Amino acid sequence: MYRNVKEIREATGMSQKAFAEMYGIPISTLRNWEQGMNSPAPYIVNLLSRTLPSMNSTLKKIDGKNGCSYYYDSNQKCLLDIKGNRIYVKEELEGVKEQNLALYLDDLFEGLYEIRDRFERDCKFDKEEDILWS
């Protein structure tokens, strides 16, 4: 388990700015926490740490080509990214070449982010406009 916010952020590989934006934490607050000037409530550290996959024996870490880390849970056939997104797959990944797997995962999660962004944009547009799609 992580002891502080800095350990959590460093485990994600994210910059302070990216981490702060992802979790809606003011950058100055994050910096103060990391420098020990202030401390978040223990439940905040606990909540943030729960967004990362736990490192247990069923998880295999895979480093993507774009600098992101992914995790594969062979028991659940589940892929996770450092943002807490989960994708369940049918195909067993054992035997897939590691270099190729890193590329496949980058593409898979990039596609997820694009589809999610389009979905959120469509929902926002739908709220603003009086349109029914057929």
Short mmCIF file of N, CA and C in Angstrom, two decimals:
data_model
loop_
_atom_site.label_atom_id
_atom_site.label_comp_id
_atom_site.label_asym_id
_atom_site.label_seq_id
_atom_site.Cartn_x
_atom_site.Cartn_y
_atom_site.Cartn_z
N MET A 1 0.85 -1.18 0.00
CA MET A 1 0.00 0.00 0.00
C MET A 1 0.89 1.24 0.00
N TYR A 2 0.42 2.27 -0.62
CA TYR A 2 1.18 3.51 -0.72
C TYR A 2 1.04 4.31 0.58
N ARG A 3 2.12 4.99 0.95
CA ARG A 3 2.13 5.74 2.22
C ARG A 3 1.73 7.19 2.03
N ASN A 4 1.94 7.74 0.82
CA ASN A 4 1.62 9.16 0.62
C ASN A 4 1.28 9.43 -0.83
N VAL A 5 0.82 10.63 -1.10
CA VAL A 5 0.35 11.01 -2.43
C VAL A 5 1.50 11.00 -3.44
N LYS A 6 2.68 11.40 -3.01
CA LYS A 6 3.82 11.42 -3.93
C LYS A 6 4.13 10.01 -4.45
N GLU A 7 4.10 9.01 -3.57
CA GLU A 7 4.33 7.63 -3.99
C GLU A 7 3.27 7.20 -5.00
N ILE A 8 2.04 7.59 -4.76
CA ILE A 8 0.95 7.23 -5.67
C ILE A 8 1.18 7.86 -7.03
N ARG A 9 1.48 9.16 -7.04
CA ARG A 9 1.69 9.85 -8.32
C ARG A 9 2.88 9.26 -9.06
N GLU A 10 3.96 9.00 -8.35
CA GLU A 10 5.14 8.44 -9.00
C GLU A 10 4.86 7.04 -9.57
N ALA A 11 3.99 6.28 -8.90
CA ALA A 11 3.63 4.96 -9.41
C ALA A 11 2.86 5.06 -10.73
N THR A 12 2.18 6.17 -10.95
CA THR A 12 1.45 6.35 -12.20
C THR A 12 2.36 6.79 -13.33
N GLY A 13 3.53 7.35 -12.98
CA GLY A 13 4.43 7.89 -14.00
C GLY A 13 3.97 9.23 -14.54
N MET A 14 2.99 9.83 -13.89
CA MET A 14 2.43 11.10 -14.37
C MET A 14 3.18 12.28 -13.76
N SER A 15 3.16 13.39 -14.48
CA SER A 15 3.69 14.63 -13.94
C SER A 15 2.73 15.14 -12.87
N GLN A 16 3.21 16.10 -12.06
CA GLN A 16 2.32 16.70 -11.06
C GLN A 16 1.12 17.34 -11.74
N LYS A 17 1.36 18.03 -12.84
CA LYS A 17 0.27 18.72 -13.54
C LYS A 17 -0.78 17.73 -14.04
N ALA A 18 -0.34 16.67 -14.70
CA ALA A 18 -1.27 15.68 -15.23
C ALA A 18 -2.04 14.99 -14.12
N PHE A 19 -1.35 14.63 -13.04
CA PHE A 19 -1.99 13.96 -11.91
C PHE A 19 -3.03 14.87 -11.27
N ALA A 20 -2.66 16.13 -11.06
CA ALA A 20 -3.58 17.10 -10.45
C ALA A 20 -4.82 17.28 -11.31
N GLU A 21 -4.63 17.38 -12.62
CA GLU A 21 -5.78 17.55 -13.52
C GLU A 21 -6.68 16.32 -13.52
N MET A 22 -6.06 15.15 -13.52
CA MET A 22 -6.85 13.91 -13.56
C MET A 22 -7.74 13.77 -12.34
N TYR A 23 -7.24 14.15 -11.16
CA TYR A 23 -7.99 13.97 -9.92
C TYR A 23 -8.68 15.24 -9.43
N GLY A 24 -8.54 16.35 -10.17
CA GLY A 24 -9.19 17.60 -9.76
C GLY A 24 -8.59 18.20 -8.51
N ILE A 25 -7.29 17.99 -8.33
CA ILE A 25 -6.59 18.54 -7.17
C ILE A 25 -5.86 19.81 -7.63
N PRO A 26 -6.03 20.93 -6.93
CA PRO A 26 -5.26 22.11 -7.31
C PRO A 26 -3.76 21.78 -7.26
N ILE A 27 -3.03 22.21 -8.28
CA ILE A 27 -1.60 21.89 -8.37
C ILE A 27 -0.83 22.37 -7.15
N SER A 28 -1.22 23.52 -6.61
CA SER A 28 -0.53 24.02 -5.42
C SER A 28 -0.77 23.10 -4.22
N THR A 29 -1.96 22.56 -4.11
CA THR A 29 -2.27 21.62 -3.03
C THR A 29 -1.43 20.37 -3.17
N LEU A 30 -1.36 19.83 -4.39
CA LEU A 30 -0.56 18.63 -4.62
C LEU A 30 0.90 18.88 -4.28
N ARG A 31 1.43 20.00 -4.71
CA ARG A 31 2.84 20.33 -4.40
C ARG A 31 3.06 20.43 -2.89
N ASN A 32 2.14 21.06 -2.20
CA ASN A 32 2.26 21.18 -0.74
C ASN A 32 2.24 19.80 -0.07
N TRP A 33 1.38 18.90 -0.56
CA TRP A 33 1.33 17.55 -0.01
C TRP A 33 2.65 16.84 -0.25
N GLU A 34 3.16 16.94 -1.48
CA GLU A 34 4.38 16.22 -1.82
C GLU A 34 5.61 16.78 -1.10
N GLN A 35 5.62 18.07 -0.81
CA GLN A 35 6.75 18.68 -0.13
C GLN A 35 6.62 18.59 1.39
N GLY A 36 5.53 18.05 1.88
CA GLY A 36 5.33 17.88 3.31
C GLY A 36 4.88 19.13 4.03
N MET A 37 4.49 20.17 3.28
CA MET A 37 4.03 21.40 3.92
C MET A 37 2.64 21.21 4.52
N ASN A 38 1.82 20.39 3.88
CA ASN A 38 0.51 20.00 4.37
C ASN A 38 0.35 18.51 4.11
N SER A 39 -0.62 17.91 4.75
CA SER A 39 -0.90 16.50 4.51
C SER A 39 -2.39 16.32 4.23
N PRO A 40 -2.70 15.49 3.24
CA PRO A 40 -4.12 15.21 3.00
C PRO A 40 -4.65 14.31 4.11
N ALA A 41 -5.95 14.30 4.26
CA ALA A 41 -6.57 13.38 5.21
C ALA A 41 -6.21 11.95 4.79
N PRO A 42 -6.02 11.05 5.73
CA PRO A 42 -5.64 9.68 5.38
C PRO A 42 -6.60 9.02 4.39
N TYR A 43 -7.89 9.35 4.46
CA TYR A 43 -8.82 8.72 3.54
C TYR A 43 -8.56 9.14 2.10
N ILE A 44 -7.98 10.33 1.87
CA ILE A 44 -7.66 10.77 0.51
C ILE A 44 -6.54 9.91 -0.05
N VAL A 45 -5.53 9.66 0.73
CA VAL A 45 -4.43 8.78 0.29
C VAL A 45 -4.99 7.40 -0.03
N ASN A 46 -5.87 6.91 0.83
CA ASN A 46 -6.48 5.60 0.63
C ASN A 46 -7.30 5.58 -0.66
N LEU A 47 -8.12 6.59 -0.88
CA LEU A 47 -8.95 6.64 -2.09
C LEU A 47 -8.09 6.72 -3.36
N LEU A 48 -7.07 7.57 -3.33
CA LEU A 48 -6.20 7.69 -4.49
C LEU A 48 -5.47 6.38 -4.77
N SER A 49 -5.01 5.72 -3.73
CA SER A 49 -4.26 4.48 -3.93
C SER A 49 -5.16 3.38 -4.50
N ARG A 50 -6.44 3.45 -4.23
CA ARG A 50 -7.37 2.43 -4.75
C ARG A 50 -7.61 2.57 -6.24
N THR A 51 -7.24 3.71 -6.82
CA THR A 51 -7.41 3.87 -8.26
C THR A 51 -6.34 3.14 -9.04
N LEU A 52 -5.26 2.75 -8.36
CA LEU A 52 -4.18 2.02 -9.01
C LEU A 52 -4.37 0.53 -8.78
N PRO A 53 -3.98 -0.28 -9.76
CA PRO A 53 -4.09 -1.71 -9.53
C PRO A 53 -3.17 -2.14 -8.40
N SER A 54 -3.65 -3.05 -7.58
CA SER A 54 -2.78 -3.56 -6.52
C SER A 54 -1.77 -4.52 -7.14
N MET A 55 -0.60 -4.53 -6.59
CA MET A 55 0.45 -5.38 -7.14
C MET A 55 0.39 -6.73 -6.44
N ASN A 56 -0.46 -7.61 -6.93
CA ASN A 56 -0.50 -8.94 -6.35
C ASN A 56 0.01 -9.95 -7.37
N SER A 57 0.05 -11.19 -6.99
CA SER A 57 0.70 -12.20 -7.82
C SER A 57 -0.03 -12.46 -9.13
N THR A 58 -1.29 -12.09 -9.25
CA THR A 58 -2.02 -12.35 -10.49
C THR A 58 -1.84 -11.23 -11.51
N LEU A 59 -1.22 -10.13 -11.12
CA LEU A 59 -1.04 -9.01 -12.04
C LEU A 59 0.34 -9.03 -12.68
N LYS A 60 0.35 -8.82 -13.96
CA LYS A 60 1.61 -8.71 -14.69
C LYS A 60 1.69 -7.29 -15.23
N LYS A 61 2.78 -6.60 -14.94
CA LYS A 61 2.97 -5.24 -15.43
C LYS A 61 3.54 -5.30 -16.84
N ILE A 62 2.99 -4.45 -17.71
CA ILE A 62 3.44 -4.37 -19.10
C ILE A 62 3.69 -2.89 -19.40
N ASP A 63 4.90 -2.57 -19.81
CA ASP A 63 5.23 -1.19 -20.16
C ASP A 63 4.89 -0.95 -21.61
N GLY A 64 4.02 0.06 -21.84
CA GLY A 64 3.64 0.41 -23.20
C GLY A 64 4.73 1.21 -23.88
N LYS A 65 4.62 1.35 -25.18
CA LYS A 65 5.62 2.08 -25.95
C LYS A 65 5.51 3.59 -25.74
N ASN A 66 4.34 4.06 -25.33
CA ASN A 66 4.14 5.51 -25.15
C ASN A 66 4.46 5.97 -23.73
N GLY A 67 5.07 5.11 -22.93
CA GLY A 67 5.46 5.49 -21.57
C GLY A 67 4.45 5.13 -20.50
N CYS A 68 3.29 4.64 -20.89
CA CYS A 68 2.28 4.23 -19.91
C CYS A 68 2.55 2.80 -19.45
N SER A 69 2.05 2.50 -18.28
CA SER A 69 2.13 1.14 -17.77
C SER A 69 0.73 0.54 -17.75
N TYR A 70 0.66 -0.72 -18.07
CA TYR A 70 -0.59 -1.46 -18.06
C TYR A 70 -0.40 -2.68 -17.19
N TYR A 71 -1.51 -3.29 -16.79
CA TYR A 71 -1.47 -4.47 -15.95
C TYR A 71 -2.43 -5.49 -16.52
N TYR A 72 -2.03 -6.75 -16.46
CA TYR A 72 -2.88 -7.84 -16.93
C TYR A 72 -3.13 -8.79 -15.78
N ASP A 73 -4.40 -9.01 -15.48
CA ASP A 73 -4.81 -9.96 -14.46
C ASP A 73 -5.25 -11.22 -15.19
N SER A 74 -4.40 -12.23 -15.17
CA SER A 74 -4.68 -13.46 -15.92
C SER A 74 -5.87 -14.23 -15.34
N ASN A 75 -6.13 -14.10 -14.07
CA ASN A 75 -7.28 -14.79 -13.47
C ASN A 75 -8.60 -14.25 -13.99
N GLN A 76 -8.68 -12.93 -14.13
CA GLN A 76 -9.93 -12.30 -14.57
C GLN A 76 -9.91 -11.97 -16.06
N LYS A 77 -8.77 -12.18 -16.72
CA LYS A 77 -8.57 -11.79 -18.12
C LYS A 77 -8.96 -10.32 -18.29
N CYS A 78 -8.34 -9.51 -17.47
CA CYS A 78 -8.66 -8.09 -17.38
C CYS A 78 -7.39 -7.27 -17.57
N LEU A 79 -7.49 -6.24 -18.40
CA LEU A 79 -6.39 -5.29 -18.60
C LEU A 79 -6.73 -4.02 -17.86
N LEU A 80 -5.73 -3.40 -17.23
CA LEU A 80 -5.94 -2.16 -16.50
C LEU A 80 -4.88 -1.16 -16.92
N ASP A 81 -5.25 0.12 -16.89
CA ASP A 81 -4.25 1.16 -17.09
C ASP A 81 -4.05 1.88 -15.77
N ILE A 82 -3.13 2.83 -15.75
CA ILE A 82 -2.82 3.52 -14.50
C ILE A 82 -3.92 4.47 -14.07
N LYS A 83 -4.89 4.71 -14.96
CA LYS A 83 -6.00 5.59 -14.62
C LYS A 83 -7.17 4.83 -14.01
N GLY A 84 -7.03 3.52 -13.91
CA GLY A 84 -8.09 2.71 -13.31
C GLY A 84 -9.08 2.15 -14.31
N ASN A 85 -8.87 2.37 -15.61
CA ASN A 85 -9.76 1.81 -16.62
C ASN A 85 -9.52 0.32 -16.74
N ARG A 86 -10.59 -0.43 -16.91
CA ARG A 86 -10.50 -1.88 -17.04
C ARG A 86 -11.13 -2.31 -18.35
N ILE A 87 -10.45 -3.24 -19.01
CA ILE A 87 -10.99 -3.84 -20.23
C ILE A 87 -10.85 -5.34 -20.08
N TYR A 88 -11.96 -6.05 -20.22
CA TYR A 88 -11.95 -7.50 -20.14
C TYR A 88 -11.74 -8.06 -21.54
N VAL A 89 -10.89 -9.06 -21.66
CA VAL A 89 -10.57 -9.65 -22.95
C VAL A 89 -10.85 -11.15 -22.91
N LYS A 90 -11.12 -11.73 -24.06
CA LYS A 90 -11.36 -13.16 -24.16
C LYS A 90 -10.07 -13.92 -24.43
N GLU A 91 -9.17 -13.29 -25.16
CA GLU A 91 -7.94 -13.95 -25.59
C GLU A 91 -6.91 -14.01 -24.47
N GLU A 92 -6.30 -15.16 -24.30
CA GLU A 92 -5.20 -15.32 -23.35
C GLU A 92 -3.98 -14.60 -23.90
N LEU A 93 -3.28 -13.83 -23.08
CA LEU A 93 -2.15 -13.04 -23.55
C LEU A 93 -0.82 -13.76 -23.43
N GLU A 94 -0.81 -14.89 -22.75
CA GLU A 94 0.42 -15.67 -22.62
C GLU A 94 0.88 -16.10 -24.00
N GLY A 95 2.14 -15.82 -24.31
CA GLY A 95 2.70 -16.20 -25.61
C GLY A 95 2.72 -15.07 -26.63
N VAL A 96 1.99 -13.97 -26.35
CA VAL A 96 2.03 -12.82 -27.25
C VAL A 96 3.39 -12.13 -27.05
N LYS A 97 4.05 -11.81 -28.14
CA LYS A 97 5.37 -11.17 -28.06
C LYS A 97 5.26 -9.86 -27.29
N GLU A 98 6.16 -9.66 -26.33
CA GLU A 98 6.09 -8.51 -25.44
C GLU A 98 6.12 -7.17 -26.18
N GLN A 99 6.97 -7.06 -27.18
CA GLN A 99 7.05 -5.80 -27.95
C GLN A 99 5.73 -5.52 -28.66
N ASN A 100 5.14 -6.55 -29.23
CA ASN A 100 3.86 -6.37 -29.91
C ASN A 100 2.75 -6.06 -28.91
N LEU A 101 2.76 -6.74 -27.78
CA LEU A 101 1.73 -6.54 -26.77
C LEU A 101 1.71 -5.08 -26.30
N ALA A 102 2.88 -4.50 -26.12
CA ALA A 102 2.95 -3.09 -25.71
C ALA A 102 2.26 -2.20 -26.73
N LEU A 103 2.47 -2.46 -28.01
CA LEU A 103 1.81 -1.67 -29.07
C LEU A 103 0.31 -1.91 -29.07
N TYR A 104 -0.09 -3.17 -28.91
CA TYR A 104 -1.52 -3.50 -28.90
C TYR A 104 -2.23 -2.78 -27.75
N LEU A 105 -1.58 -2.76 -26.59
CA LEU A 105 -2.20 -2.11 -25.43
C LEU A 105 -2.30 -0.60 -25.61
N ASP A 106 -1.25 0.00 -26.15
CA ASP A 106 -1.30 1.44 -26.43
C ASP A 106 -2.49 1.74 -27.35
N ASP A 107 -2.64 0.95 -28.41
CA ASP A 107 -3.75 1.15 -29.36
C ASP A 107 -5.10 0.92 -28.69
N LEU A 108 -5.20 -0.15 -27.91
CA LEU A 108 -6.46 -0.49 -27.25
C LEU A 108 -6.93 0.63 -26.33
N PHE A 109 -6.04 1.10 -25.47
CA PHE A 109 -6.45 2.13 -24.52
C PHE A 109 -6.62 3.49 -25.19
N GLU A 110 -5.82 3.77 -26.21
CA GLU A 110 -6.01 5.02 -26.96
C GLU A 110 -7.39 5.03 -27.60
N GLY A 111 -7.81 3.88 -28.15
CA GLY A 111 -9.15 3.77 -28.71
C GLY A 111 -10.22 3.97 -27.66
N LEU A 112 -10.02 3.40 -26.48
CA LEU A 112 -10.97 3.58 -25.37
C LEU A 112 -11.12 5.06 -25.03
N TYR A 113 -9.99 5.76 -24.91
CA TYR A 113 -10.03 7.18 -24.55
C TYR A 113 -10.75 7.99 -25.63
N GLU A 114 -10.49 7.68 -26.90
CA GLU A 114 -11.15 8.40 -27.99
C GLU A 114 -12.65 8.16 -27.99
N ILE A 115 -13.06 6.92 -27.82
CA ILE A 115 -14.50 6.59 -27.80
C ILE A 115 -15.18 7.24 -26.61
N ARG A 116 -14.53 7.21 -25.45
CA ARG A 116 -15.11 7.84 -24.27
C ARG A 116 -15.24 9.34 -24.46
N ASP A 117 -14.21 9.98 -25.04
CA ASP A 117 -14.28 11.42 -25.30
C ASP A 117 -15.42 11.75 -26.26
N ARG A 118 -15.58 10.92 -27.31
CA ARG A 118 -16.67 11.15 -28.27
C ARG A 118 -18.03 10.98 -27.59
N PHE A 119 -18.16 9.96 -26.76
CA PHE A 119 -19.40 9.73 -26.01
C PHE A 119 -19.74 10.94 -25.14
N GLU A 120 -18.75 11.42 -24.38
CA GLU A 120 -18.98 12.56 -23.50
C GLU A 120 -19.31 13.82 -24.28
N ARG A 121 -18.63 14.01 -25.42
CA ARG A 121 -18.92 15.17 -26.28
C ARG A 121 -20.34 15.08 -26.83
N ASP A 122 -20.76 13.88 -27.27
CA ASP A 122 -22.12 13.69 -27.79
C ASP A 122 -23.17 13.95 -26.71
N CYS A 123 -22.92 13.47 -25.50
CA CYS A 123 -23.87 13.69 -24.40
C CYS A 123 -23.98 15.17 -24.08
N LYS A 124 -22.86 15.85 -24.06
CA LYS A 124 -22.87 17.29 -23.79
C LYS A 124 -23.63 18.03 -24.89
N PHE A 125 -23.37 17.66 -26.14
CA PHE A 125 -24.06 18.28 -27.27
C PHE A 125 -25.56 18.03 -27.18
N ASP A 126 -25.94 16.79 -26.82
CA ASP A 126 -27.35 16.42 -26.70
C ASP A 126 -28.07 17.28 -25.66
N LYS A 127 -27.40 17.60 -24.58
CA LYS A 127 -28.00 18.43 -23.54
C LYS A 127 -28.23 19.86 -24.03
N GLU A 128 -27.37 20.32 -24.93
CA GLU A 128 -27.43 21.70 -25.41
C GLU A 128 -28.38 21.88 -26.60
N GLU A 129 -28.62 20.85 -27.37
CA GLU A 129 -29.42 20.94 -28.58
C GLU A 129 -30.68 20.11 -28.46
N ASP A 130 -31.72 20.51 -29.19
CA ASP A 130 -32.98 19.78 -29.21
C ASP A 130 -33.03 18.92 -30.46
N ILE A 131 -32.29 17.81 -30.42
CA ILE A 131 -32.17 16.93 -31.58
C ILE A 131 -32.45 15.50 -31.12
N LEU A 132 -33.21 14.76 -31.94
CA LEU A 132 -33.42 13.34 -31.72
C LEU A 132 -32.80 12.59 -32.90
N TRP A 133 -31.91 11.66 -32.62
CA TRP A 133 -31.26 10.90 -33.68
C TRP A 133 -32.13 9.69 -34.02
N SER A 134 -32.10 9.31 -35.27
CA SER A 134 -32.87 8.11 -35.66
C SER A 134 -31.98 7.07 -36.28
#
